[in-house]
Every structure is written in structure tokens, then in C-alpha cells.
PDB file of C-alpha atoms in Angstrom:
ATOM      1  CA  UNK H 164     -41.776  20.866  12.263  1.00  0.00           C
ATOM      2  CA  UNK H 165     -44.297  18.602  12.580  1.00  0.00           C
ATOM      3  CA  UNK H 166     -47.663  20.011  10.290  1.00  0.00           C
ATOM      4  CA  UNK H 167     -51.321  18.948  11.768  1.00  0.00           C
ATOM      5  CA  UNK H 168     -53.787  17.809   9.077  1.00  0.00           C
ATOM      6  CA  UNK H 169     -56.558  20.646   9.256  1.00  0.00           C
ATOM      7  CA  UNK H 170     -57.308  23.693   7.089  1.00  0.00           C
ATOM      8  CA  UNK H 171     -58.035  26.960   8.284  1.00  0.00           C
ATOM      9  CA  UNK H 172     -60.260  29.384   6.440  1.00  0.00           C
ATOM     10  CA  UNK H 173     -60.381  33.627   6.392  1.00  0.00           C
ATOM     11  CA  UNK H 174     -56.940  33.949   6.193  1.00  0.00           C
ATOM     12  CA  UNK H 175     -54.791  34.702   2.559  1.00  0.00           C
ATOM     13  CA  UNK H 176     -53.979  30.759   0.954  1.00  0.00           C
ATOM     14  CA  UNK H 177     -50.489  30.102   1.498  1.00  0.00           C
ATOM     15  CA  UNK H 178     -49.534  32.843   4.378  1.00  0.00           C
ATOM     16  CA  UNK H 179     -50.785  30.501   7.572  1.00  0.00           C
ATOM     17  CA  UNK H 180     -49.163  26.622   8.390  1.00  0.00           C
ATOM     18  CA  UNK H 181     -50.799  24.211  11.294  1.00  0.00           C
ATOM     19  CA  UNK H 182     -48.005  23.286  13.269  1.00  0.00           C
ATOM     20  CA  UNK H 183     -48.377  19.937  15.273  1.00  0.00           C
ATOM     21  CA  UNK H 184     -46.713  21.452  18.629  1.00  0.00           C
ATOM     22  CA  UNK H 185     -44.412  19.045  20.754  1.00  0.00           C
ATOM     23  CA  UNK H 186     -41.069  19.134  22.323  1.00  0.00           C
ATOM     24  CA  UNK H 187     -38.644  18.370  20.174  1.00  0.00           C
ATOM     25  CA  UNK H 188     -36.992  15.122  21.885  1.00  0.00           C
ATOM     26  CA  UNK H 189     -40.708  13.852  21.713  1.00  0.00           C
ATOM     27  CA  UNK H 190     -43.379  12.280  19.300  1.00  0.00           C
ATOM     28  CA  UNK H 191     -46.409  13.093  21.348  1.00  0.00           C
ATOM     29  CA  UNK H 192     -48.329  16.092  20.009  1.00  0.00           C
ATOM     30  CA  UNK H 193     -49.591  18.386  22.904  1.00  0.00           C
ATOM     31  CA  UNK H 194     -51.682  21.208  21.209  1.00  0.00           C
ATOM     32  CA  UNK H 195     -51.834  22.554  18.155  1.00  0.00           C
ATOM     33  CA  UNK H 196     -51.209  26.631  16.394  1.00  0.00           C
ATOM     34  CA  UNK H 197     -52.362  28.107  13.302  1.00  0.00           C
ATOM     35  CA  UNK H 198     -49.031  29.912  12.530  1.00  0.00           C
ATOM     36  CA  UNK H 199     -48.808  32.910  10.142  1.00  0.00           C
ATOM     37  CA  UNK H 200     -45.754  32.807   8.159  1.00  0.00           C
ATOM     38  CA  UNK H 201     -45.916  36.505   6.650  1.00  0.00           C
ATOM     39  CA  UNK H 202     -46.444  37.884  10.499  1.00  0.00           C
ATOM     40  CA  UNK H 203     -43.897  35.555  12.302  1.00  0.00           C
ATOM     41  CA  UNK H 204     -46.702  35.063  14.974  1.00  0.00           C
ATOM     42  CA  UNK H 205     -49.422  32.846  15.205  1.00  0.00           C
ATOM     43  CA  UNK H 206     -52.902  33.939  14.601  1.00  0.00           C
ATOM     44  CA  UNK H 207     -54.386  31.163  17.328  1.00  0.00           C
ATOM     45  CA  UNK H 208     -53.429  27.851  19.485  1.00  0.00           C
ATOM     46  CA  UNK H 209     -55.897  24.904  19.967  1.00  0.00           C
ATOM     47  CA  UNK H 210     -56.023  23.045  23.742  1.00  0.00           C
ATOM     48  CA  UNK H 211     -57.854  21.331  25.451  1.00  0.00           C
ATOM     49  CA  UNK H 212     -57.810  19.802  29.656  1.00  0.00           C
ATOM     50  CA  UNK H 213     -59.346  16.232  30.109  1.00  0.00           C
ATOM     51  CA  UNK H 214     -60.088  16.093  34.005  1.00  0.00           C
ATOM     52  CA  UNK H 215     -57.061  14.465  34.316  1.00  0.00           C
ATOM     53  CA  UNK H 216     -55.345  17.183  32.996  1.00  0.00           C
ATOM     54  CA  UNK H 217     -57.132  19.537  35.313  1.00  0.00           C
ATOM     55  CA  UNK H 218     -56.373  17.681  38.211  1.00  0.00           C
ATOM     56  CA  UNK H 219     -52.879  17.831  37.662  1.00  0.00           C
ATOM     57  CA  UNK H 220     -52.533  21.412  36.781  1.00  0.00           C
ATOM     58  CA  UNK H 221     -49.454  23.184  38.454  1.00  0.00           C
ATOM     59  CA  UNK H 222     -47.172  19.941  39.014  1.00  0.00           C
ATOM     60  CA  UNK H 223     -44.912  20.808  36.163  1.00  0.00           C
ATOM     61  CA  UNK H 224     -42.275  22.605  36.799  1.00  0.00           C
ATOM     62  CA  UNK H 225     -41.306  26.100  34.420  1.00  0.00           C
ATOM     63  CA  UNK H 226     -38.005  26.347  33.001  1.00  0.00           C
ATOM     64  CA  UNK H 227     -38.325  28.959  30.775  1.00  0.00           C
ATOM     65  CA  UNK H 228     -36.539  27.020  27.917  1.00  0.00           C
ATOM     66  CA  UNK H 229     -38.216  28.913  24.337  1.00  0.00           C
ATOM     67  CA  UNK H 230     -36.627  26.930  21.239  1.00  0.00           C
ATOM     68  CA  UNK H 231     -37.418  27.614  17.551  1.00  0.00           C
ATOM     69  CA  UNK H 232     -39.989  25.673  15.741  1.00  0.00           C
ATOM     70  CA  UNK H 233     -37.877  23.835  12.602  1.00  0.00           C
ATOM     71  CA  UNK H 234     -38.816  24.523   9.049  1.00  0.00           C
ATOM     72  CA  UNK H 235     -40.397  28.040  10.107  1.00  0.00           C
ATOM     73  CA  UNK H 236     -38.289  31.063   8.497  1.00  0.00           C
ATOM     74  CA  UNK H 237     -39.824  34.047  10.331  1.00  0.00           C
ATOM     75  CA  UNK H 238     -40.429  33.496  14.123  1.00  0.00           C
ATOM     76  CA  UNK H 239     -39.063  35.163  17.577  1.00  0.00           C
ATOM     77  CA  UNK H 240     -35.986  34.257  18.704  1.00  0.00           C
ATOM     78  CA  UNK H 241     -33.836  35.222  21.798  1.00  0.00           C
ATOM     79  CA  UNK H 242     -32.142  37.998  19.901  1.00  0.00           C
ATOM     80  CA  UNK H 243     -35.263  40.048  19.590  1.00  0.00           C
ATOM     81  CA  UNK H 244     -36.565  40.090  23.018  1.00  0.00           C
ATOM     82  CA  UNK H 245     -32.777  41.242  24.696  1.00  0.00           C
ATOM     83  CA  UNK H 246     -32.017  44.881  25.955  1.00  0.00           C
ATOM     84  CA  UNK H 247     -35.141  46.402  25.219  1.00  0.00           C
ATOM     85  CA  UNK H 248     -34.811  49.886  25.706  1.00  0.00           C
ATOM     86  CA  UNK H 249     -38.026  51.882  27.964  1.00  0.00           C
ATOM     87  CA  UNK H 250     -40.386  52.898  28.752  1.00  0.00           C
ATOM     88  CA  UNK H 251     -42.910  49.709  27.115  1.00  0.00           C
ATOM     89  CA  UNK H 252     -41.192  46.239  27.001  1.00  0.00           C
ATOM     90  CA  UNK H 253     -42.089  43.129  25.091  1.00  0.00           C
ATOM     91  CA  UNK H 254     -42.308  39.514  26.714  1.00  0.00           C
ATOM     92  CA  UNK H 255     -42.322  36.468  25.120  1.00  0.00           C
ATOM     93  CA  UNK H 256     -46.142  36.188  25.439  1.00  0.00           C
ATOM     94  CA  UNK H 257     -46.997  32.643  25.506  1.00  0.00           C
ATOM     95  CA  UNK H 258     -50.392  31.976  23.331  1.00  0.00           C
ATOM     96  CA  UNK H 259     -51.393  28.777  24.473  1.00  0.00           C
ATOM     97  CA  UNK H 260     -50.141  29.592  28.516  1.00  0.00           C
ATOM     98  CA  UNK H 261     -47.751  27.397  30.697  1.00  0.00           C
ATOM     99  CA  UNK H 262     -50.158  28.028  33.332  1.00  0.00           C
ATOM    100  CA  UNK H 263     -52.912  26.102  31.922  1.00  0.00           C
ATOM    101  CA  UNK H 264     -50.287  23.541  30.646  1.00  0.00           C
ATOM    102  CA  UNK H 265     -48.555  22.893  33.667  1.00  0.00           C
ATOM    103  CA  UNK H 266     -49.885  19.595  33.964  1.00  0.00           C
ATOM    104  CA  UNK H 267     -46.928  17.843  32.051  1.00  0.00           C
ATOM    105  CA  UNK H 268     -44.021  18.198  31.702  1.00  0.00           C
ATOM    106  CA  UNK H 269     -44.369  18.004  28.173  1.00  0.00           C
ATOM    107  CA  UNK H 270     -47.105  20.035  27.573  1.00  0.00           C
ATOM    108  CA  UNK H 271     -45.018  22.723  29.677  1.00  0.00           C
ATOM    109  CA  UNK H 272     -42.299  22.089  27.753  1.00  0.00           C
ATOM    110  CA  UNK H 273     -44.505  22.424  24.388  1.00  0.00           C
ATOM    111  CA  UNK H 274     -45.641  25.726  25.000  1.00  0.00           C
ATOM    112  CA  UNK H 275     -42.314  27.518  25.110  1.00  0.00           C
ATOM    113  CA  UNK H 276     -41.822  27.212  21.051  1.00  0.00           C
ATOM    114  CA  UNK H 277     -41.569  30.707  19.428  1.00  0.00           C
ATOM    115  CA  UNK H 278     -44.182  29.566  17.720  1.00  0.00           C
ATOM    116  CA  UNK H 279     -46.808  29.702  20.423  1.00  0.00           C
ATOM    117  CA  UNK H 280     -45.424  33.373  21.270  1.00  0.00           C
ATOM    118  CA  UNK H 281     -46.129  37.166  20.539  1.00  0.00           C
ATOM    119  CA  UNK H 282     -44.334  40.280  21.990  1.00  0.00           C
ATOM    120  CA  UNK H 283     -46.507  40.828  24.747  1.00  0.00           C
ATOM    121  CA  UNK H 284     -46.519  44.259  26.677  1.00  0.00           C
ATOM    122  CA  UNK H 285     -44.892  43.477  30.161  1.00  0.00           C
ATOM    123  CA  UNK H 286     -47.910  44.969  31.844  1.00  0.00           C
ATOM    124  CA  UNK H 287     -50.370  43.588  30.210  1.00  0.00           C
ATOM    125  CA  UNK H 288     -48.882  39.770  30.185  1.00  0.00           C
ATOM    126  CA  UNK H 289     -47.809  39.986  34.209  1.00  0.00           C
ATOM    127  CA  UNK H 290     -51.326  42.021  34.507  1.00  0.00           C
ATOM    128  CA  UNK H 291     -54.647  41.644  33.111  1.00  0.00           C
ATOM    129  CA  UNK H 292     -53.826  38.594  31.271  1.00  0.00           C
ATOM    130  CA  UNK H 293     -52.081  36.831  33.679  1.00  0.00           C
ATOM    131  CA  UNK H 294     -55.344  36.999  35.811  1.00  0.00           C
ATOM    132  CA  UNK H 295     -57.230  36.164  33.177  1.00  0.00           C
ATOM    133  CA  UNK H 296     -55.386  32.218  32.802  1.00  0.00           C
ATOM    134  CA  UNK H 297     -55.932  32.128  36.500  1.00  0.00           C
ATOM    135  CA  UNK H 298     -59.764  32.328  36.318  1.00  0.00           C
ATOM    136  CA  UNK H 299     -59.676  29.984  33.269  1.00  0.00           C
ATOM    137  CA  UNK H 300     -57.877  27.478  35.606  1.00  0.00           C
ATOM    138  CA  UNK H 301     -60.044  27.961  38.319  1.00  0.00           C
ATOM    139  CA  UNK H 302     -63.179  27.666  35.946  1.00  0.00           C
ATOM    140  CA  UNK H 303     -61.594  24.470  34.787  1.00  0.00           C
ATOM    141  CA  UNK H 304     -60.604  23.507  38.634  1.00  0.00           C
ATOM    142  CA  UNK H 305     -64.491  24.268  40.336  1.00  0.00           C
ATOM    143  CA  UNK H 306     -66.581  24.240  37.420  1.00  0.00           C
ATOM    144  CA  UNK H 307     -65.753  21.906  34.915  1.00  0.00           C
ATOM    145  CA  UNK H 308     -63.366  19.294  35.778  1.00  0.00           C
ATOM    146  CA  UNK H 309     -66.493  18.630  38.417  1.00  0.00           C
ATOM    147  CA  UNK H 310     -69.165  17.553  35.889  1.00  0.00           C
ATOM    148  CA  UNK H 311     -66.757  15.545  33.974  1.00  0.00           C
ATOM    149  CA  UNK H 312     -66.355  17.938  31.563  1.00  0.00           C
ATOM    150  CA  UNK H 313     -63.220  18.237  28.662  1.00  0.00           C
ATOM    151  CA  UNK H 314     -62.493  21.982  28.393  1.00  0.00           C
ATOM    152  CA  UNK H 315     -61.770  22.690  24.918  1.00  0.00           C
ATOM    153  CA  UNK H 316     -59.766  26.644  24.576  1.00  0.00           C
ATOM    154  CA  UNK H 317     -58.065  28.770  21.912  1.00  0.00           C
ATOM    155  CA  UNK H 318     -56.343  31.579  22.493  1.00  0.00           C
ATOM    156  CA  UNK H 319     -55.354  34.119  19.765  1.00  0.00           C
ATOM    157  CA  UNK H 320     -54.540  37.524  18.378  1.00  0.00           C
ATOM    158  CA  UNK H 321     -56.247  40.344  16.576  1.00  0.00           C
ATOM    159  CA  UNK H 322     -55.926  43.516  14.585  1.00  0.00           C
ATOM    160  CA  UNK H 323     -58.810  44.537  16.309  1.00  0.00           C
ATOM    161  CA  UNK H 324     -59.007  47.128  19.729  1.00  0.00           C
ATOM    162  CA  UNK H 325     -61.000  47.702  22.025  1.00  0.00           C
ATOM    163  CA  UNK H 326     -61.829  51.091  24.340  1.00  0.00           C
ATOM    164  CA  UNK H 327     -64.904  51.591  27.116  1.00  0.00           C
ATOM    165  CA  UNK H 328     -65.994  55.296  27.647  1.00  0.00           C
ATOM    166  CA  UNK H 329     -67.607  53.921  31.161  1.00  0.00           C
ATOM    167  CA  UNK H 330     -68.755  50.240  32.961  1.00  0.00           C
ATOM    168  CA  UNK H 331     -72.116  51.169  31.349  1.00  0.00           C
ATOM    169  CA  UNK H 332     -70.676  52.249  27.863  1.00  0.00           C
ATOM    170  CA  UNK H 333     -71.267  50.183  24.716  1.00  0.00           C
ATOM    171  CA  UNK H 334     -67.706  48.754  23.811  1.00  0.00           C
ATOM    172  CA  UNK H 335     -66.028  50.122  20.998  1.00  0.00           C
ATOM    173  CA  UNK H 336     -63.794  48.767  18.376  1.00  0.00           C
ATOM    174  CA  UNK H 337     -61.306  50.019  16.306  1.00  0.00           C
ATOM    175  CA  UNK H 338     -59.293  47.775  13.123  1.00  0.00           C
ATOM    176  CA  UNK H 339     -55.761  48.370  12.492  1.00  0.00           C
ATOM    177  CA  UNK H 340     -53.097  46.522  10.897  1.00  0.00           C
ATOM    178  CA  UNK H 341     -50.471  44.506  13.045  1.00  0.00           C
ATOM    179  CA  UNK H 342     -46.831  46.398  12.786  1.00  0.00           C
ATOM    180  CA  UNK H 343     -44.681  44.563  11.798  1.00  0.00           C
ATOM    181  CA  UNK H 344     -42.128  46.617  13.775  1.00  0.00           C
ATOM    182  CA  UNK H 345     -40.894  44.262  16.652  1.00  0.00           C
ATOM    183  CA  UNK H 346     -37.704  43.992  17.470  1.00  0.00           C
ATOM    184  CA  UNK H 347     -37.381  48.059  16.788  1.00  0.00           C
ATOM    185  CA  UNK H 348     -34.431  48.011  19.097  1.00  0.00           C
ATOM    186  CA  UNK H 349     -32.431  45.634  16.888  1.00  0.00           C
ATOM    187  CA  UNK H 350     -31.610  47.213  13.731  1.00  0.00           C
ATOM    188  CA  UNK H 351     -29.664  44.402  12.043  1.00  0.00           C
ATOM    189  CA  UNK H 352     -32.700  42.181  12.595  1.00  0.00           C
ATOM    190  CA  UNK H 353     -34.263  43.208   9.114  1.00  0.00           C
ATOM    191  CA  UNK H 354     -37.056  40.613   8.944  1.00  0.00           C
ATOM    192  CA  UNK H 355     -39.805  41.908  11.895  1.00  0.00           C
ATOM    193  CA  UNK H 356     -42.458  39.987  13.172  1.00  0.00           C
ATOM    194  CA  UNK H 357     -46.109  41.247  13.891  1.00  0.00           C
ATOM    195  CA  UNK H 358     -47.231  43.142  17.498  1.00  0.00           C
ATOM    196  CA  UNK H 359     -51.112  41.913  18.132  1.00  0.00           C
ATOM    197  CA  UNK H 360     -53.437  44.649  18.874  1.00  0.00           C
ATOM    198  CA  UNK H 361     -55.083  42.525  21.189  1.00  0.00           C
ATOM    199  CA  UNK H 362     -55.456  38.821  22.458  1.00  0.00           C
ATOM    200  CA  UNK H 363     -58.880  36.305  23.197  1.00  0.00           C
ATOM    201  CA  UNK H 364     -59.735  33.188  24.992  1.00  0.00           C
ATOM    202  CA  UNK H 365     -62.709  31.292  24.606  1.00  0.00           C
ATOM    203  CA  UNK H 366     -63.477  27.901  25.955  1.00  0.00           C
ATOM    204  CA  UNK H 367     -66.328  25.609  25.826  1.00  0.00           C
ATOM    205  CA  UNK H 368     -67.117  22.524  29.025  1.00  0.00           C
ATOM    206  CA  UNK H 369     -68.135  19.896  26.881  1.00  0.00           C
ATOM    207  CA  UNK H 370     -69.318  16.353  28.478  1.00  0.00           C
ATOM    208  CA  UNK H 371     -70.411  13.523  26.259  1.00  0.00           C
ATOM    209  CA  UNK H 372     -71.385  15.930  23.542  1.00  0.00           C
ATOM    210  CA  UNK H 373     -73.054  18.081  25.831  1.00  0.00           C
ATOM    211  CA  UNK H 374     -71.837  21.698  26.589  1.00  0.00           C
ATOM    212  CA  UNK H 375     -72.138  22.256  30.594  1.00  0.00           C
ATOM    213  CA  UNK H 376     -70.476  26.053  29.708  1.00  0.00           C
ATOM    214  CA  UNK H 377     -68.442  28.420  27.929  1.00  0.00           C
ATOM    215  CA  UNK H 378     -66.831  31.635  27.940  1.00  0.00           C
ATOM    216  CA  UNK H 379     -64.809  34.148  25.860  1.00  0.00           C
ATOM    217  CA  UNK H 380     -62.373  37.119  27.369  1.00  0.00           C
ATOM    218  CA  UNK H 381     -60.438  39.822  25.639  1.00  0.00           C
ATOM    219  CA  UNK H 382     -57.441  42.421  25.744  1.00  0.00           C
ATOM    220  CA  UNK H 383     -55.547  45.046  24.239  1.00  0.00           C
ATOM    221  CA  UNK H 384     -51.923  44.196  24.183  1.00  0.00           C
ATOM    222  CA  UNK H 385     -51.048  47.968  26.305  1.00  0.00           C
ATOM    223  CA  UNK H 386     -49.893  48.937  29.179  1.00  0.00           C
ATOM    224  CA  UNK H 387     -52.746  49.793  30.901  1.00  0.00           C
ATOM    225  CA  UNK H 388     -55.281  47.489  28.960  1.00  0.00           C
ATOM    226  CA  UNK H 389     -59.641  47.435  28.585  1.00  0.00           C
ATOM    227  CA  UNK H 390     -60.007  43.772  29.430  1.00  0.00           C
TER     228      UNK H 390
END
């Protein structure tokens, strides 16, 4: 494990650790997560896409390959995402996305660490959310990558839900502790990690200290989720 030199605050003193992520083989750090060691999940990942970056989104190619960050004692592992029973299924639900870091294949690579994953319901990863990356690319594609810009993103998790009566409706919100409950399906797993409530985006276009845009999207970790 390879710890980044930054503090975070609002969270209990000694529960979080700032993991430097990189593929293991490698020295270069591609991103960076704010990992909470009581949870087994991390609370938020740090990114960022150079125009470079952006350009070359897409060329690197997924092998699905999730490894276990060293030094870390409570984190997903293969064992706890096999033969999930119905009707709701967990995926590995990447934090900071492949998607976004498809430009390398290192930073591809990167984001497959347990570390930079949360049980994600299937329909909700392969659904809402999955649409959601692919407007932040194409933001980052048409929008930002044009003017020069550096997008700068974190992604993260929340005890906090979120319910619409109508389009029209205020938005609602409702706090509620993580479970700890994941894998349920695995008895002789004793140690569970967390299962977010919901997950966030934001991102910021920022061009020689200037901010050309910025955005922020949200949703419950369901089935059918308010997004």
C-alpha cells in the first residue's frame, strides 16, 4: 500500500487511510481514495483527465482483473461477490470508473483495486450509473477537453437517500447508517464490509486557474434508483 500525503477532515481520527492507488507492478500513482478502514469501503476517489487523457479515453482495454490493496485488513475480495443468491445482486462497483480511466492501461488497471469498490446493486451500476460516467465522458469529450480544460472529479458514497414525490417535487432526504451486512450470503465471512446508500460525482473544468464548468450527480444504490 502505497499512503498519499493529505488529511481528510469530518470523518472519526484513525478510521479513514489515503491510499496512493497504482497497479501493483508499477510506481506511477494514477488517482487517489480516501479509504475507510472500519467500513471496508472507501468513502471517495480523487481523478482528474488532462486533455490528453480525454483524448485517449476508451483505448485501454478492460480485463476485469480486481486485486487487493496490501496492508488493508477489511476490503472486498472475490469470495464475497460469488453465488449471490436473488432477487438483488451486488457488483463490484468501481468508485473511481474504468470508463473514465480507460485512457491507460494503467490507470485501467488502477481502478480495479478492492479498494476503489463498493457492492453496487446490478441495476443500478449497469443502469442509471452507468449512464451517468457516459455523460461525464462526453462532458469531458465536447465540453471541456475543447477549452483546454483539466477536469478534476470525485466520486463517493453516502449514508444519505434520496426520494422525488414528482419532476416538480422538492427532493427529499433521508440519513441512515451503512449496513455493514455485505456478503450476507457468506456466512463464514464474519468481518462485513459497508453497502452505500447512495453514490455522487462532481467535477469541476478548470483552465489556468479558471473554472470553464462544473457539475455534481447523485444515486441511490437500488434497483430502481432516483438519480
Amino acid at each position: 500500500m502505497v499512503l498519499c500525503e493529505w488529511e481528510a477532515t469530518n470523518f472519526p481520527a484513525g478510521n479513514t487511510v489515503a491510499i496512493c492507488q497504482l497497479v501493483p507492478e508499477r510506481k506511477y500513482v494514477e488517482f487517489a481514495t480516501l479509504f475507510d478502514k472500519t467500513l471496508g469501503i472507501p468513502r471517495y476517489s480523487i481523478y482528474a483527465l488532462d486533455p490528453v487523457d480525454v483524448q485517449a479515453i476508451g483505448t485501454a482495454n478492460r480485463k476485469d482483473k480486481w486485486y487487493e490493496t496490501e496492508g488493508i485488513a477489511l476490503q472486498g475480495s472475490k469470495k464475497m461477490y460469488e453465488n449471490q443468491p436473488g432477487p438483488v445482486k451486488y457488483q463490484k462497483g468501481h468508485v473511481a470508473p474504468f470508463n473514465i480511466l480507460s485512457y491507460s492501461a494503467g490507470s485501467g488497471l488502477a481502478s480495479f483495486a478492492y479498494t476503489n469498490a463498493v457492492p453496487q446493486v446490478d441495476g443500478f451500476n449497469m443502469g442509471q450509473w452507468k449512464k451517468y460516467e457516459g455523460r461525464i465522458v462526453k462532458y469531458a469529450k465536447q465540453e471541456c477537453e475543447p477549452q483546454g480544460g483539466t477536469l478534476y472529479l470525485i466520486t463517493g458514497i453516502s449514508e444519505i437517500s434520496f426520494s422525488q414525490a414528482n419532476p416538480t417535487a422538492p427532493v427529499q432526504t433521508t440519513t441512515k447508517a451503512m449496513a455493514q451486512t455485505f456478503p450476507s450470503h457468506v456466512p463464514t465471512i464474519i468481518n462485513k464490509i459497508a453497502i452505500p446508500n447512495s453514490m455522487w460525482t462532481v467535477g469541476c473544468c478548470v483552465n489556468a486557474g479558471q473554472v470553464l464548468g462544473a457539475f455534481a450527480v447523485f444515486g441511490n444504490n437500488l434497483p430502481k434508483t432516483m438519480s
